[in-house]
Coordinates of C-alpha atoms in Angstrom, one line a residue:
X21 CA 86.8 143.6 74.8
X22 CA 85.4 141.2 72.2
X23 CA 86.8 138.4 70.1
X24 CA 85.5 137.1 66.8
X25 CA 83.4 133.9 66.8
X26 CA 85.4 130.7 66.6
X27 CA 88.0 131.6 69.2
X28 CA 91.7 131.8 68.6
X29 CA 93.1 131.2 65.1
X30 CA 95.6 128.4 64.9
X31 CA 99.2 129.5 65.3
X32 CA 100.8 126.2 64.4
X33 CA 102.2 123.6 66.8
X34 CA 105.3 124.3 68.9
X35 CA 108.2 122.0 68.5
X36 CA 112.0 122.2 68.7
X37 CA 112.0 122.6 64.9
X38 CA 109.6 125.5 65.0
X39 CA 110.3 128.7 63.2
X40 CA 110.6 132.0 64.9
X41 CA 110.0 135.7 64.4
X42 CA 107.9 137.1 61.6
X43 CA 110.2 140.0 60.7
X44 CA 110.0 143.5 61.9
X45 CA 108.0 146.4 60.3
X46 CA 109.6 149.8 60.3
X47 CA 107.0 152.5 59.6
X48 CA 105.8 152.0 56.0
X49 CA 104.6 148.3 55.8
X50 CA 105.8 148.2 52.2
X51 CA 109.3 148.6 53.5
X52 CA 109.7 145.3 55.4
X53 CA 113.0 144.4 56.9
X54 CA 113.1 140.7 57.6
X55 CA 115.3 140.1 60.6
X56 CA 116.7 136.6 60.8
X57 CA 116.3 135.2 64.2
X58 CA 117.2 131.5 63.8
X59 CA 120.8 130.5 63.9
X60 CA 120.2 127.6 61.5
X61 CA 117.9 128.9 58.8
X62 CA 117.2 125.3 57.8
X63 CA 115.0 125.1 60.9
X64 CA 113.0 128.2 60.0
X65 CA 109.8 126.5 59.0
X66 CA 107.2 125.3 61.5
X67 CA 107.2 121.5 61.8
X68 CA 104.7 119.4 63.8
X69 CA 105.9 117.4 66.7
X70 CA 106.1 113.6 66.1
X71 CA 102.8 112.0 67.0
X72 CA 103.2 109.4 69.7
X73 CA 100.4 106.8 70.1
X74 CA 100.2 104.7 73.2
X75 CA 98.0 101.6 72.9
X76 CA 96.2 99.6 75.6
X77 CA 96.1 102.4 78.1
X78 CA 95.2 101.0 81.5
X79 CA 95.7 103.8 84.0
X80 CA 92.6 105.2 85.6
X81 CA 90.6 108.2 84.6
X82 CA 91.4 111.5 86.2
X83 CA 87.7 111.6 87.3
X84 CA 87.9 108.6 89.5
X85 CA 90.3 109.9 92.1
X86 CA 90.2 113.7 92.1
X87 CA 93.2 115.3 93.9
X88 CA 92.7 116.3 97.5
X89 CA 95.0 119.3 97.2
X90 CA 92.8 122.2 96.4
X91 CA 95.8 124.3 95.4
X92 CA 96.1 122.4 92.1
X93 CA 96.2 124.9 89.3
X94 CA 92.6 125.6 88.2
X95 CA 91.2 122.9 90.5
X96 CA 88.5 124.9 92.2
X97 CA 88.5 128.1 90.2
X98 CA 85.3 129.7 88.9
X99 CA 85.0 132.3 86.1
X100 CA 84.7 135.0 88.8
X101 CA 88.0 134.0 90.3
X102 CA 89.8 134.2 87.0
X103 CA 89.0 137.9 86.8
X104 CA 91.6 138.4 89.5
X105 CA 93.8 135.3 88.9
X106 CA 93.4 134.3 85.2
X107 CA 97.1 133.5 84.9
X108 CA 96.7 130.7 87.5
X109 CA 95.2 128.4 84.8
X110 CA 97.6 126.5 82.5
X111 CA 95.5 127.2 79.4
X112 CA 96.5 130.8 79.0
X113 CA 100.2 129.8 79.3
X114 CA 99.7 127.0 76.8
X115 CA 98.4 129.6 74.3
X116 CA 101.4 131.9 74.9
X117 CA 104.0 129.1 74.7
X118 CA 102.5 127.8 71.5
X119 CA 102.8 131.3 70.0
X120 CA 106.0 130.5 68.1
X121 CA 106.6 134.1 67.0
X122 CA 106.5 135.3 70.6
X123 CA 108.4 132.5 72.3
X124 CA 111.0 131.8 69.6
X125 CA 111.9 135.5 69.4
X126 CA 112.6 135.7 73.1
X127 CA 114.6 132.4 72.9
X128 CA 116.7 133.7 70.0
X129 CA 117.3 137.1 71.6
X130 CA 118.7 135.3 74.6
X131 CA 120.5 132.3 73.1
X132 CA 122.0 134.2 70.2
X133 CA 123.1 137.0 72.4
X134 CA 124.2 135.1 75.5
X135 CA 126.7 137.9 76.4
X136 CA 123.6 139.9 77.7
X137 CA 122.9 137.4 80.5
X138 CA 126.0 135.3 80.9
X139 CA 127.3 135.6 84.5
X140 CA 124.6 138.3 85.1
X141 CA 121.8 138.5 87.6
X142 CA 118.5 138.5 85.9
X143 CA 115.0 139.5 87.1
X144 CA 112.1 137.9 85.3
X145 CA 108.9 140.0 85.8
X146 CA 105.7 138.1 85.5
X147 CA 107.5 134.8 85.0
X148 CA 104.5 132.5 84.4
X149 CA 105.7 129.0 83.7
X150 CA 109.3 130.3 84.0
X151 CA 110.1 129.8 80.3
X152 CA 112.1 133.1 80.0
X153 CA 114.0 132.3 83.2
X154 CA 114.9 128.9 81.8
X155 CA 116.2 130.5 78.6
X156 CA 118.4 132.8 80.7
X157 CA 119.7 130.1 82.9
X158 CA 120.6 127.9 79.9
X159 CA 122.4 130.9 78.3
X160 CA 124.6 131.1 81.4
X161 CA 123.0 133.6 83.8
X162 CA 124.6 133.7 87.2
X163 CA 121.2 133.8 88.9
X164 CA 117.6 134.4 87.9
X165 CA 114.9 135.7 90.2
X166 CA 111.6 134.8 88.7
X167 CA 108.6 136.8 90.1
X168 CA 105.1 135.5 89.5
X169 CA 102.0 136.6 91.4
X170 CA 99.6 133.8 90.4
X171 CA 99.3 130.2 91.5
X172 CA 101.4 129.3 88.5
X173 CA 104.4 130.2 90.6
X174 CA 104.0 126.8 92.3
X175 CA 104.1 125.1 89.0
X176 CA 107.1 127.2 87.8
X177 CA 109.0 126.0 90.9
X178 CA 108.4 122.4 90.0
X179 CA 109.3 123.1 86.4
X180 CA 112.6 124.6 87.4
X181 CA 113.4 121.6 89.7
X182 CA 112.4 119.1 87.0
X183 CA 114.8 120.7 84.6
X184 CA 117.8 120.9 87.0
X185 CA 118.0 124.7 87.4
X186 CA 117.0 125.1 91.1
X187 CA 120.5 126.3 91.9
X188 CA 120.2 129.1 89.3
X189 CA 116.6 130.1 89.3
X190 CA 114.7 131.3 92.4
X191 CA 110.9 131.5 92.1
X192 CA 109.4 134.3 94.2
X193 CA 105.6 134.3 94.6
X194 CA 104.0 137.7 94.9
X195 CA 103.6 141.1 93.3
X196 CA 106.7 143.0 92.1
X197 CA 105.5 146.0 94.1
X198 CA 105.3 144.0 97.3
X199 CA 108.1 141.4 97.3
X200 CA 111.7 142.0 98.3
X201 CA 114.7 140.6 96.4
X202 CA 117.5 139.1 98.4
X203 CA 119.9 141.4 96.5
X204 CA 120.1 145.1 96.0
X205 CA 120.4 145.2 92.2
X206 CA 120.0 143.2 89.0
X207 CA 121.9 143.5 85.7
X208 CA 119.1 142.5 83.4
X209 CA 115.3 142.5 83.4
X210 CA 113.4 140.2 81.1
X211 CA 109.6 140.3 80.8
X212 CA 106.8 139.5 78.4
X213 CA 104.5 142.3 79.5
X214 CA 102.6 143.2 76.3
X215 CA 98.9 142.9 76.2
X216 CA 96.2 143.3 73.5
X217 CA 96.6 146.8 72.0
X218 CA 100.1 146.7 73.6
X219 CA 98.9 148.2 76.8
X220 CA 95.9 146.2 78.0
X221 CA 96.4 144.8 81.5
X222 CA 98.9 147.6 82.2
X223 CA 101.8 145.3 83.1
X224 CA 104.3 147.7 81.6
X225 CA 104.1 149.9 84.7
X226 CA 105.1 146.9 86.8
X227 CA 108.2 146.5 84.6
X228 CA 109.0 150.2 85.0
X229 CA 108.6 149.8 88.8
X230 CA 111.1 146.9 88.8
X231 CA 113.5 148.9 86.6
X232 CA 113.5 151.9 88.9
X233 CA 113.9 149.8 92.0
X234 CA 116.5 147.2 91.0
X235 CA 118.1 147.6 87.6
X236 CA 121.7 148.9 87.7
X237 CA 122.7 152.0 85.7
X238 CA 123.0 151.0 82.0
X239 CA 121.3 147.7 82.8
X240 CA 119.5 145.9 80.0
X241 CA 115.7 145.3 79.6
X242 CA 114.5 142.6 77.2
X243 CA 112.7 143.7 75.1
X244 CA 113.5 147.4 75.3
X245 CA 111.4 149.0 72.5
X246 CA 107.7 148.7 71.6
X247 CA 105.8 150.6 68.9
X248 CA 102.1 151.0 68.4
X249 CA 100.7 151.3 64.8
X250 CA 97.3 152.3 63.3
X251 CA 95.7 151.5 59.9
X252 CA 92.2 151.4 58.4
X253 CA 90.3 148.5 56.9
X254 CA 87.3 147.5 54.9
X255 CA 85.2 145.1 57.1
X256 CA 81.6 145.3 55.9
X257 CA 80.7 141.6 56.3
X258 CA 81.8 141.3 59.9
X259 CA 80.6 144.7 61.0
X260 CA 77.2 143.8 59.7
X261 CA 77.3 140.5 61.7
X262 CA 78.8 142.0 64.9
X263 CA 77.4 145.6 65.1
X264 CA 74.4 146.1 62.7
X265 CA 72.9 142.8 63.9
X266 CA 71.4 144.6 66.9
X267 CA 69.2 146.8 64.7
X268 CA 66.8 144.0 64.0
X269 CA 66.8 140.9 66.1
X270 CA 63.9 138.6 65.0
X271 CA 61.9 141.7 64.2
X272 CA 62.8 143.7 67.4
X273 CA 64.9 146.8 67.8
X274 CA 67.9 146.1 70.1
X275 CA 70.0 149.0 68.9
X276 CA 70.7 150.0 72.5
X277 CA 73.1 147.0 72.6
X278 CA 74.6 148.1 69.4
X279 CA 75.8 151.3 71.1
X280 CA 77.5 149.2 73.7
X281 CA 79.0 146.7 71.2
X282 CA 80.6 149.4 69.1
X283 CA 82.4 150.8 72.2
X284 CA 84.1 147.5 72.8
X285 CA 87.3 146.9 70.7
X286 CA 87.4 143.5 69.0
X287 CA 90.5 141.3 69.1
X288 CA 91.0 139.3 66.0
X289 CA 93.2 138.4 63.1
X290 CA 92.7 140.9 60.2
X291 CA 93.3 139.8 56.6
X292 CA 96.0 142.0 55.1
X293 CA 93.8 142.3 52.0
X294 CA 91.3 144.4 54.1
X295 CA 93.9 147.1 54.6
X296 CA 92.8 150.3 52.8
X297 CA 95.4 152.9 54.0
X298 CA 99.0 153.2 55.0
X299 CA 100.1 151.8 58.4
X300 CA 101.1 154.7 60.7
X301 CA 103.4 154.7 63.6
X302 CA 101.5 156.2 66.6
X303 CA 103.9 155.8 69.5
X304 CA 107.3 154.3 70.3
X305 CA 108.1 153.4 73.9
X306 CA 111.7 153.1 75.1
X307 CA 111.2 150.8 78.1
X308 CA 114.7 151.6 79.5
X309 CA 114.0 155.4 79.7
X310 CA 110.2 156.1 79.7
X311 CA 108.2 157.2 82.7
X312 CA 105.2 155.4 84.0
X313 CA 103.0 158.3 82.9
X314 CA 104.0 157.8 79.3
X315 CA 101.5 155.0 79.0
X316 CA 98.9 157.8 78.7
X317 CA 99.1 159.8 75.5
X318 CA 97.3 161.7 72.7
X319 CA 98.7 161.6 69.2
X320 CA 97.4 162.8 65.8
X321 CA 97.1 160.5 62.8
X322 CA 96.7 160.8 59.1
X323 CA 95.7 157.7 57.2
X324 CA 96.0 158.0 53.4
X325 CA 94.0 155.7 51.2
X326 CA 95.9 153.4 48.9
X327 CA 92.9 152.5 46.8
X328 CA 89.2 153.4 46.3
X329 CA 87.3 151.5 49.0
X330 CA 85.2 151.8 52.2
X331 CA 86.5 152.2 55.7
X332 CA 84.6 150.4 58.5
X333 CA 87.2 150.3 61.2
X334 CA 90.6 151.3 62.4
X335 CA 93.1 148.6 63.4
X336 CA 95.9 148.9 66.0
X337 CA 98.8 146.5 66.4
X338 CA 102.3 146.7 67.8
X339 CA 105.9 145.7 67.1
X340 CA 108.5 144.8 69.7
X341 CA 112.3 145.1 69.4
X342 CA 115.4 143.8 71.3
X343 CA 117.8 146.6 70.3
X344 CA 120.7 145.6 72.6
X345 CA 121.4 142.4 70.6
X346 CA 124.3 142.1 68.1
X347 CA 121.7 142.2 65.3
X348 CA 118.2 143.7 65.8
X349 CA 115.7 141.1 66.7
X350 CA 112.0 141.7 67.0
X351 CA 108.5 140.8 65.8
X352 CA 105.4 142.4 64.6
X353 CA 101.8 141.7 65.5
X354 CA 100.6 143.4 62.3
X355 CA 98.2 142.0 59.6
X356 CA 101.0 141.6 57.2
X357 CA 103.0 139.4 59.5
X358 CA 102.7 135.9 60.9
X359 CA 99.8 135.6 63.3
X360 CA 100.4 135.8 67.1
X361 CA 98.1 135.3 70.0
X362 CA 97.8 139.1 70.3
X363 CA 96.2 139.3 66.9
X364 CA 95.1 142.9 66.2
X365 CA 92.7 145.3 67.9
X366 CA 89.7 146.4 65.7
X367 CA 88.0 149.7 66.5
X368 CA 84.7 149.9 64.5
X369 CA 83.6 153.3 63.3
X370 CA 80.0 154.5 63.6
X371 CA 80.3 155.8 60.0
X372 CA 81.0 153.9 56.8
X373 CA 83.6 156.1 55.0
X374 CA 83.7 156.1 51.2
X375 CA 87.3 157.0 50.4
X376 CA 89.2 157.4 47.2
X377 CA 92.9 156.7 46.6
X378 CA 95.0 159.6 47.9
X379 CA 92.4 161.0 50.3
X380 CA 93.2 161.2 54.0
X381 CA 91.3 160.3 57.1
X382 CA 92.6 162.5 59.9
X383 CA 92.2 162.8 63.6
X384 CA 93.7 162.0 67.0
X385 CA 93.7 159.0 69.4
X386 CA 94.0 159.3 73.2
X387 CA 94.9 156.3 75.3
X388 CA 94.9 156.0 79.1
X389 CA 94.4 153.4 81.8
X390 CA 90.9 153.3 83.4
X391 CA 90.9 155.3 86.6
X392 CA 89.0 152.7 88.6
X393 CA 90.8 149.7 87.1
X394 CA 94.2 150.6 85.7
X395 CA 94.4 147.3 83.9
X396 CA 91.6 148.4 81.6
X397 CA 92.1 150.9 78.8
X398 CA 90.1 154.0 77.7
X399 CA 90.5 155.0 74.1
X400 CA 89.2 158.3 72.7
X401 CA 89.1 158.6 68.9
X402 CA 88.4 161.8 67.1
X403 CA 88.3 161.7 63.3
X404 CA 87.2 163.8 60.3
X405 CA 87.1 163.1 56.6
X406 CA 86.3 165.4 53.7
X407 CA 86.4 163.5 50.5
X408 CA 84.7 163.6 47.1
X409 CA 82.0 161.1 48.1
X410 CA 81.8 161.4 51.8
X411 CA 82.2 164.0 54.6
X412 CA 82.2 163.1 58.3
X413 CA 83.4 164.3 61.7
X414 CA 82.9 162.3 64.9
X415 CA 84.3 161.4 68.3
X416 CA 84.0 157.9 69.6
X417 CA 84.9 156.3 73.0
X418 CA 86.1 152.8 73.4
X419 CA 86.8 150.6 76.5
X420 CA 89.0 147.6 76.7
X421 CA 88.1 145.5 79.7

């Protein structure tokens, strides 16, 4: 799985005055329903935290007396270790917490609908730093069991203690599939399980396992709906730099790498002006009812051009909804919405399609977890196009890993 040069796009600083969700797209992106998710709309814009400058710092460098405790988060980790335990490092949690769209939407769904968790027993699946557990505890939860498999569980316990919620939140270190809760059932499950392309890392199956084992009948899952969308974009400049580059590298043919590069989906923020076609709903998942096998699917698509242009890639993104709230709360990771750390997933086509307004690119997309490593995703794309200026039919295979 690739990312564009330059790393993550800035999402804006996180502060108590930060804004929240970016609105929720229902089907046709032209029909945008903006869902207010801030109780006080005067606080809706993102505002930087006050800068605090400390002069005449005299404390010693962190290099002079390294900690003896090797369990410090990230203290003795290598890149190989992070393949198995990437969520032990604080950096990935910092990125997610600073994603205001993501974090504020969860906060508002819980705070503005406290009836969901008040006096209820809550299970937080994949708790990380424990931020969602803290939201639930502050909203009046009877008790929260926060399950985290990585070393971040140790930090989460300290965070809970530092904020005075040790009597409400219990941190359990381990895999959901292996731990045992001290109670038979929970009333609510909260989890931020979504990955790139919605399903990368396959954490959804872990939430479904917890649901089937512990959630009471008619219990609530936050969030409870997720939808995957597809559109097509013009992206000549970056495709030339990312894919076609390998055709001639300082005078040498390295096109064998090009064949590998085009199979790897690219995670990046797409400019909405690049969109050439409609945005099509591919799949909606009802987390409260779906089966584990539903993460594998094949669906047809028909993308209709909204202008004369070229198509270089398809782009996938997802929306999330909390439908059990008084008012629908959700967010979109689409190109026409405020950027999130999930960005969008770009699938480059081998062909450059010349399309005219009203013409349709048709095909099907199949998605399933990799058989050897279920956290990776296999994507099979079949498409055909028969337009005035271009005809093409092809099958492409992508791997997110």
